[in-house]
Coordinates of N, CA and C in Angstrom, one line a residue:
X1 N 155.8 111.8 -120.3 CA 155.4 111.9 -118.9 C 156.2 112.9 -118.2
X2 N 155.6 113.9 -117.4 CA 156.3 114.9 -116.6 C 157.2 114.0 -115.5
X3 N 158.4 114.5 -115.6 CA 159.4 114.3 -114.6 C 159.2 114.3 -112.8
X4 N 159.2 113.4 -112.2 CA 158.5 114.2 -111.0 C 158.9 115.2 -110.3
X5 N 157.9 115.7 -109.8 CA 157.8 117.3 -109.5 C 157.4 118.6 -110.3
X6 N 157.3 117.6 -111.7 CA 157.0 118.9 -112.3 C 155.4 119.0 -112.4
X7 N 155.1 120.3 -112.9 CA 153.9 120.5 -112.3 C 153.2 119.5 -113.9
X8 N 151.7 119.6 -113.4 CA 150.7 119.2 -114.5 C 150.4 119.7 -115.5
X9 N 150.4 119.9 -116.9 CA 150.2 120.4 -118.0 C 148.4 119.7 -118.1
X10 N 147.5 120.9 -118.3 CA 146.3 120.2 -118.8 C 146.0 120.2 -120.2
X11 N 145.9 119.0 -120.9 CA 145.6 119.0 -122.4 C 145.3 119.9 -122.5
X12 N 145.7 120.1 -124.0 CA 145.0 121.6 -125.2 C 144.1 121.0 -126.1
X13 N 143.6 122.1 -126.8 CA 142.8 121.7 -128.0 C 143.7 120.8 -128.8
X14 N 144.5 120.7 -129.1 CA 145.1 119.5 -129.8 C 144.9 118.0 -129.0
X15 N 144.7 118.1 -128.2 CA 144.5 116.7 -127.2 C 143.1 116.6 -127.3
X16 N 142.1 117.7 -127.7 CA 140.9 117.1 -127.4 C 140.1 116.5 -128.8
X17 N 140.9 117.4 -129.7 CA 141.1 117.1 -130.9 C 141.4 115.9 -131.6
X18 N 142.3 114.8 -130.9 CA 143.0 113.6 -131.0 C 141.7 112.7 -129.9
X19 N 141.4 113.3 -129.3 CA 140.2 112.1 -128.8 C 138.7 112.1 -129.1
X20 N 138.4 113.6 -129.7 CA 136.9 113.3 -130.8 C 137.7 112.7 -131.9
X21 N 138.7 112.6 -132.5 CA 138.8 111.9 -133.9 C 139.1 110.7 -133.7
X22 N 139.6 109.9 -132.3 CA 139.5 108.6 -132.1 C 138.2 108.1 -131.9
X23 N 137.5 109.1 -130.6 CA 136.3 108.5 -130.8 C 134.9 108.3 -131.8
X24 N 135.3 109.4 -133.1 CA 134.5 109.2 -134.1 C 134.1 107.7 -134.7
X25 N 135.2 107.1 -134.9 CA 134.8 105.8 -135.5 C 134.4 105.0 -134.5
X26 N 134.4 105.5 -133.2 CA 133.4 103.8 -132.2 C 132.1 103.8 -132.7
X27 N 131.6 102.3 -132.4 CA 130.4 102.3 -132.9 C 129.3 103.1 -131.6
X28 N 128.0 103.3 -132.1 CA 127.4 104.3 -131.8 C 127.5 105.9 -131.1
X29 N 128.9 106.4 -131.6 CA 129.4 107.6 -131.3 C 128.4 108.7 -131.0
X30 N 128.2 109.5 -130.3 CA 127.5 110.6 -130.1 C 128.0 112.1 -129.6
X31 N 127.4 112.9 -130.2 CA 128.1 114.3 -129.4 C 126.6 115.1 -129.2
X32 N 126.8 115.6 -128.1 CA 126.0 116.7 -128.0 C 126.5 118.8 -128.3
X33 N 125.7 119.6 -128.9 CA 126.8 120.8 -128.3 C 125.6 121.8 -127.6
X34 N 125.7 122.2 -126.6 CA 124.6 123.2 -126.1 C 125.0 124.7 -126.7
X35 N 124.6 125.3 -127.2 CA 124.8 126.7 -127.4 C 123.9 127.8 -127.1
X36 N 123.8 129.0 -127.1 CA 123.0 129.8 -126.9 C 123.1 131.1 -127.9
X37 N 123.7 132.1 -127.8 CA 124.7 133.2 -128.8 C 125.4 132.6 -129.4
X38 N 126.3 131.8 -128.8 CA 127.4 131.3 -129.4 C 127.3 129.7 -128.4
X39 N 128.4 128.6 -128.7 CA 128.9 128.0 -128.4 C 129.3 128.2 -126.8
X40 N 128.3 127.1 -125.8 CA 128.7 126.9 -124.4 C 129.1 125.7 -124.0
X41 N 129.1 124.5 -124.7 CA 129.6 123.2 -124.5 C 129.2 122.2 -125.4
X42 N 130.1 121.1 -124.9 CA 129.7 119.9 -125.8 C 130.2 119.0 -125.1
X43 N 129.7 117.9 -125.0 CA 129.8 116.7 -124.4 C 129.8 115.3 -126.0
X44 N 130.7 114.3 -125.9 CA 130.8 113.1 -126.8 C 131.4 112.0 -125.6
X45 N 130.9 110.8 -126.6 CA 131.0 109.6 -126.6 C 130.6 108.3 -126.9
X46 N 130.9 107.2 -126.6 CA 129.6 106.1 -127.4 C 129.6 105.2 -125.9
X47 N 128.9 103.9 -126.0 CA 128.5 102.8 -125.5 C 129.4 102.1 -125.1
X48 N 129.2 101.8 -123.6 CA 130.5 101.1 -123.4 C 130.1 99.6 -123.8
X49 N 131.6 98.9 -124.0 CA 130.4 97.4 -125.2 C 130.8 96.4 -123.3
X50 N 129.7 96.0 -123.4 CA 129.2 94.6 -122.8 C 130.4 94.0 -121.7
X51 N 131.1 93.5 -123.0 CA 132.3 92.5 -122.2 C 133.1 93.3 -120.8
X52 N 133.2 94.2 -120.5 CA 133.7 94.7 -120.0 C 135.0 95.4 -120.1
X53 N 135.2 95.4 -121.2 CA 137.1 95.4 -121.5 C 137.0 96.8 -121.1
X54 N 136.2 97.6 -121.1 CA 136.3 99.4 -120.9 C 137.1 99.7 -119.9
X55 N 137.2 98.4 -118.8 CA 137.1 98.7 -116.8 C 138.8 97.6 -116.7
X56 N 139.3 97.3 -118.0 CA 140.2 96.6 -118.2 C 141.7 97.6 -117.0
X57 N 142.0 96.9 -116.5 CA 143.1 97.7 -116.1 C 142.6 98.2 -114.5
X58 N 141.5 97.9 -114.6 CA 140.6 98.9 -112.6 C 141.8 97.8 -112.0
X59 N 141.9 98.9 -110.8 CA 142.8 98.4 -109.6 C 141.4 98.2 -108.2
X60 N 141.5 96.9 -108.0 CA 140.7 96.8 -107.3 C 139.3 95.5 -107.8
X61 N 138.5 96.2 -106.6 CA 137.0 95.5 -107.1 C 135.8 96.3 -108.0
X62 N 135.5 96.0 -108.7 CA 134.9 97.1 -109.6 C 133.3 97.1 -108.4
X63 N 132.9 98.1 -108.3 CA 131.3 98.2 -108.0 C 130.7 97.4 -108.6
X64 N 129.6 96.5 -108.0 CA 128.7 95.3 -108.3 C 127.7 95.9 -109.7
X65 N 127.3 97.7 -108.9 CA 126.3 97.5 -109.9 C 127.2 98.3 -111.1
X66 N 128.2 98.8 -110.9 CA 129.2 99.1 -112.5 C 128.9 98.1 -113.1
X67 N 129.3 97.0 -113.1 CA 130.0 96.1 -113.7 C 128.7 95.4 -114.2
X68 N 127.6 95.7 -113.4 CA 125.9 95.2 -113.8 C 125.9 95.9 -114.9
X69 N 125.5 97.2 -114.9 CA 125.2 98.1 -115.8 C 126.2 98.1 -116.9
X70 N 127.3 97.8 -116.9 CA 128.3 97.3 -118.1 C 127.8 96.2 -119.0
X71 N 127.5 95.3 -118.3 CA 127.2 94.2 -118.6 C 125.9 93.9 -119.6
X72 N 125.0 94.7 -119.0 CA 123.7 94.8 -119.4 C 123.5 95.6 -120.9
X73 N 124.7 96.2 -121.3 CA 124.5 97.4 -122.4 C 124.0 98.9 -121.5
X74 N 123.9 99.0 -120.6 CA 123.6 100.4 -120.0 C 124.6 101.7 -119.6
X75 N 125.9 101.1 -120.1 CA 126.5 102.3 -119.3 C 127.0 103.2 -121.0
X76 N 127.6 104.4 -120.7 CA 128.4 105.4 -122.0 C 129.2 105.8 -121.6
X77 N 130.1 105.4 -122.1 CA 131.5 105.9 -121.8 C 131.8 107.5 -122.5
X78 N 132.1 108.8 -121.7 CA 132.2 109.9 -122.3 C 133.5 110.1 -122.4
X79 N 133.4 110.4 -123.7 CA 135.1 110.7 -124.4 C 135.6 112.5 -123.8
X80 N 134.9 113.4 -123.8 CA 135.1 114.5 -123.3 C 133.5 115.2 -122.7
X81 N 133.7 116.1 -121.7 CA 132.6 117.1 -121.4 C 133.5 118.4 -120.9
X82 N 133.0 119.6 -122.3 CA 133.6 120.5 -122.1 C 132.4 122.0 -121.8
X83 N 132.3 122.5 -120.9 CA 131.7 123.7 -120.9 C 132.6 124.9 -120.1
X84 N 132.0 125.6 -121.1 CA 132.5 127.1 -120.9 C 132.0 127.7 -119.5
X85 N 132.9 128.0 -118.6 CA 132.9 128.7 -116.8 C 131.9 129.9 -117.7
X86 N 130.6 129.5 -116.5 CA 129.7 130.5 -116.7 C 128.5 130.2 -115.3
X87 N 127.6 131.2 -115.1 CA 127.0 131.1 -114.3 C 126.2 129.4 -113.6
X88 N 125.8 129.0 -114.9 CA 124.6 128.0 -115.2 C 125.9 126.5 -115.4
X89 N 126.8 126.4 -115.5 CA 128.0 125.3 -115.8 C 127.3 124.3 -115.9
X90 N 126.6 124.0 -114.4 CA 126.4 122.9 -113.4 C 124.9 122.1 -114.5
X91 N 124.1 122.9 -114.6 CA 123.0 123.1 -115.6 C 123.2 122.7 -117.0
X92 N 124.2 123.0 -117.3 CA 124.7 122.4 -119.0 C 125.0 121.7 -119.1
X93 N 125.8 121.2 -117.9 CA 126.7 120.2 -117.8 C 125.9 119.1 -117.2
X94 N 124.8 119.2 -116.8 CA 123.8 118.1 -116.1 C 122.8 117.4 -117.8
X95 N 122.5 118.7 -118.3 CA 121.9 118.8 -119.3 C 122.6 117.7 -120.6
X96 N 123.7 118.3 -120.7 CA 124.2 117.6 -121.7 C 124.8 116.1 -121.8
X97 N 125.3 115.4 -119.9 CA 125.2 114.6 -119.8 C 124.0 113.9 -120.1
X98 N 122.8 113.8 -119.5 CA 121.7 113.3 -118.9 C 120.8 113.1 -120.8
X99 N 121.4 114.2 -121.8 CA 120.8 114.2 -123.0 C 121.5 112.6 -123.8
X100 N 123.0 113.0 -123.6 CA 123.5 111.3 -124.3 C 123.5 110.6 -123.4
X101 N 123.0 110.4 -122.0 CA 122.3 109.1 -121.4 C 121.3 108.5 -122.4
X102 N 120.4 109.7 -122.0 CA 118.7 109.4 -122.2 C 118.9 108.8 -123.6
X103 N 119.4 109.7 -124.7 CA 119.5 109.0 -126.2 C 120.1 107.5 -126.4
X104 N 120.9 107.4 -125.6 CA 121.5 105.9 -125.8 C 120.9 105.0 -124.3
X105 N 119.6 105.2 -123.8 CA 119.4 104.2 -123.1 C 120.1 104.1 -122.1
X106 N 121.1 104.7 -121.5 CA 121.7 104.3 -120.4 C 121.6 105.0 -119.2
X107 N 121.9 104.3 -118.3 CA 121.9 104.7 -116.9 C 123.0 104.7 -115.8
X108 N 124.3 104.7 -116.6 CA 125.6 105.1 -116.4 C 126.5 105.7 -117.2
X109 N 127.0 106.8 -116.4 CA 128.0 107.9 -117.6 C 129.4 107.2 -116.7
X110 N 130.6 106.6 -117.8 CA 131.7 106.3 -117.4 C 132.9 107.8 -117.6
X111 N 133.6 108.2 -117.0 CA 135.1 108.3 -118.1 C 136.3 108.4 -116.9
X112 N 137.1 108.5 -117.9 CA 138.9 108.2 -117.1 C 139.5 109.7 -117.1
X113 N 139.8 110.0 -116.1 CA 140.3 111.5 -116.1 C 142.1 111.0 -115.4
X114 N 142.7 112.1 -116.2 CA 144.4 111.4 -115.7 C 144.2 111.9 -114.2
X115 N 144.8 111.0 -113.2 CA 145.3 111.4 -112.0 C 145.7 112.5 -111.6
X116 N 146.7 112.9 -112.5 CA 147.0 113.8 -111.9 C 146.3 115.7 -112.1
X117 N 145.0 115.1 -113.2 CA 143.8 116.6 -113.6 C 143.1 116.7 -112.2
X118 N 143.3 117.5 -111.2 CA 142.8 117.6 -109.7 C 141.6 118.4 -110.5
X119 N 141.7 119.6 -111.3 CA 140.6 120.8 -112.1 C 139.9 119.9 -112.4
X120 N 140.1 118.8 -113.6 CA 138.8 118.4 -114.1 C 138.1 117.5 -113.5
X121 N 139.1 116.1 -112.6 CA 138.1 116.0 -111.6 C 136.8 116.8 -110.3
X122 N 137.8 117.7 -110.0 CA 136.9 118.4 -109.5 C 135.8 119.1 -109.8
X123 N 135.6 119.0 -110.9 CA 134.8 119.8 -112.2 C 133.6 118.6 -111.8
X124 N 134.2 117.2 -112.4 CA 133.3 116.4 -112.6 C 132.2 116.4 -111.4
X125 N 133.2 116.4 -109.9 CA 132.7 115.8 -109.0 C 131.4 116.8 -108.7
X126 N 131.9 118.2 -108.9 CA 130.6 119.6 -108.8 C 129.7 119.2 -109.7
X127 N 129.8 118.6 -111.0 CA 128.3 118.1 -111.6 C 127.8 116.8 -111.4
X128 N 128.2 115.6 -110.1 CA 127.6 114.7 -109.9 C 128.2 113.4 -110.0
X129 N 129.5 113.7 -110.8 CA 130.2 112.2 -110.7 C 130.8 111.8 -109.3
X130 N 130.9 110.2 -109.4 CA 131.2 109.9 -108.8 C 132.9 109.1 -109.2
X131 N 134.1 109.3 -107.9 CA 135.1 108.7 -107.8 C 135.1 106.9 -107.3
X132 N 135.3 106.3 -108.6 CA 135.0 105.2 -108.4 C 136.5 103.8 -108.0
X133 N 137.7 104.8 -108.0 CA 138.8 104.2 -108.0 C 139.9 104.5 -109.2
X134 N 141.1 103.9 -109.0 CA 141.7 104.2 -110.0 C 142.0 102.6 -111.3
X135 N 142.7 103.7 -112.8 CA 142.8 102.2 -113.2 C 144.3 102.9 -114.2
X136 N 144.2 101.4 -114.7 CA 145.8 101.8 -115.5 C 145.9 100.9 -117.1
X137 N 145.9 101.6 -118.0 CA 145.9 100.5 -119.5 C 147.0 100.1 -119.3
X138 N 147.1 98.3 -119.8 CA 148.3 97.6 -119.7 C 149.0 98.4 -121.2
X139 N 150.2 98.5 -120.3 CA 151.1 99.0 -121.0 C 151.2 100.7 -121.6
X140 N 150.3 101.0 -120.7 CA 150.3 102.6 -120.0 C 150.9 102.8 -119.3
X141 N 151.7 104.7 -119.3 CA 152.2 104.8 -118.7 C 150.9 105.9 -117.5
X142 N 149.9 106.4 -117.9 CA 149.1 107.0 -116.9 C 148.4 106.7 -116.0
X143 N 148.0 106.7 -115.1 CA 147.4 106.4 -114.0 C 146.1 107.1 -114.1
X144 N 144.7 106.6 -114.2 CA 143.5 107.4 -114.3 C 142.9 107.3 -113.3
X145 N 141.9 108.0 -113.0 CA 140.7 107.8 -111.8 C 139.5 107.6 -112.7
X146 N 138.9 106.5 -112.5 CA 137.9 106.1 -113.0 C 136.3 106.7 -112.5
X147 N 135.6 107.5 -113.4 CA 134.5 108.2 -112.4 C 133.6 108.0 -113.3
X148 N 132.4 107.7 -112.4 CA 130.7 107.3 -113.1 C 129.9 108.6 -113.2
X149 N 128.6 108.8 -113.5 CA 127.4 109.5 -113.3 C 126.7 108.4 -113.6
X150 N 125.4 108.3 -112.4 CA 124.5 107.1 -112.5 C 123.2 107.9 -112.7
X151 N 122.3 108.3 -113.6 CA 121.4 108.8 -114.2 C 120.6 107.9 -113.5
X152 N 120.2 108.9 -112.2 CA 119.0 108.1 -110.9 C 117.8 107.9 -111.9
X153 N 117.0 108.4 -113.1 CA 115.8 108.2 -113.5 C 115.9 107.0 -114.2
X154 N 116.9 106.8 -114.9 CA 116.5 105.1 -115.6 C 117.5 104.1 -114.9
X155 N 118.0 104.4 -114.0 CA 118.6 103.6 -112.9 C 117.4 102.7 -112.7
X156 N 117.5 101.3 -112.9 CA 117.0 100.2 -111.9 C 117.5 99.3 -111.1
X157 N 118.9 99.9 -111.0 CA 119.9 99.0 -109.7 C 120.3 100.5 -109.0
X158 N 120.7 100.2 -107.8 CA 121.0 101.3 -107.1 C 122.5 101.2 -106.8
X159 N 123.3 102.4 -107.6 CA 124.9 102.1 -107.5 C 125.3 101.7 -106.1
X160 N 125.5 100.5 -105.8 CA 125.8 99.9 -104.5 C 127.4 100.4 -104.5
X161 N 128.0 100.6 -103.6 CA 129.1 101.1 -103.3 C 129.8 102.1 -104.1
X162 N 129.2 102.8 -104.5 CA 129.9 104.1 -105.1 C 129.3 105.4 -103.8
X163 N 130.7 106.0 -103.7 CA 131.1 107.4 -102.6 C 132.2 107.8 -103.5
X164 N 131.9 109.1 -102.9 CA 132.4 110.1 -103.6 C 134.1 110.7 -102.5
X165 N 134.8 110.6 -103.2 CA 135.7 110.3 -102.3 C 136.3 112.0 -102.3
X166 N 137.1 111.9 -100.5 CA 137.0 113.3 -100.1 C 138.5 114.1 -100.4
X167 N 138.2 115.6 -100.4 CA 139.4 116.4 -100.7 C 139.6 116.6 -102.2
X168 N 139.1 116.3 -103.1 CA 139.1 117.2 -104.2 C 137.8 117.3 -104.7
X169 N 136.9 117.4 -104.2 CA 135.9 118.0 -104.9 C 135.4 119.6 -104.9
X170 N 134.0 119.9 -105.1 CA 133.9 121.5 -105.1 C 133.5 122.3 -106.2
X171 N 133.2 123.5 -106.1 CA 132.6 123.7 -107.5 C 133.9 124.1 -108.5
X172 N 133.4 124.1 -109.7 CA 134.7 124.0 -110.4 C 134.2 124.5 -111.8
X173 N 134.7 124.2 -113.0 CA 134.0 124.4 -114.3 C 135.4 124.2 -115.1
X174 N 135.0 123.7 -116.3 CA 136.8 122.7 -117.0 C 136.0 123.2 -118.3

């Protein structure tokens, strides 16, 4: 953990590398990769399971209909969403979420971004997520912000109290 004051180091390919090979063995794992010429992104993850343990650690009251759509089997927890800064970002990055929704049935995109990644939140918030609070794994030392994407078309609850909270959003690309 950086000492305070010191600035933020954003994960490397070895860090992303360490969380597709953790997330490989969850059950119903998924990756997407969009390409065109070459390689413009890829998005992974699997199903967040049922009991709730995902949201383990939220500070706070979790959103009614989170905790619905957890509960139900509807939400995916995304392990990474990476696209290459390019014109269309916003587009790939809608695309590729909305592709491992649709495939796995769900109608909420979870993931935990560290606190202190202002870039990749901001990233997120330009393609649609929402800042849903923060949370903390027991016996962690990181502090995350917990953020949704609620896939309005197979939504059949309406994310009751989820806002997008102000001063770091904007367009961005991670």
């Amino acid at each position: 953990m950086p000492a305070t004051g010191d600035a933020y180091r954003r994960p490397g390919r070895q860090d992303f590398l360490n969380r597709l090979t953790a997330d490989l063995g969850r059950p119903g794992f998924a990756m997407v990769i969009a390409e065109s010429d070459g390689l413009i992104g890829c998005a992974f993850g699997f199903p967040v399971r049922g009991d709730g343990s995902w949201w383990l650690g939220f500070d706070g009251v979790l959103p009614r209909s989170v905790g619905y759509l957890t509960v139900s089997g509807r939400a995916f927890a995304f392990g990474d969403i990476l696209i290459r800064p390019h014109p269309q970002d916003r587009e790939v990055a809608r695309r590729v979420q909305e592709r491992l929704l649709t495939d796995h049935q769900a109608s909420l995109g979870a993931t935990l971004v560290d606190g202190a990644d202002h870039p990749t939140r901001s990233a997120l918030r330009s393609w649609g997520w929402l800042d849903v609070g923060e949370l903390r794994r027991p016996l962690g030392v990181t502090t995350f912000r917990a953020l949704v994407f609620p896939l309005a078309e197979r939504a059949t609850v309406t994310p009751v109290g989820l806002a997008a909270m102000p001063g770091d959003g904007g367009p961005g690309g991670r």
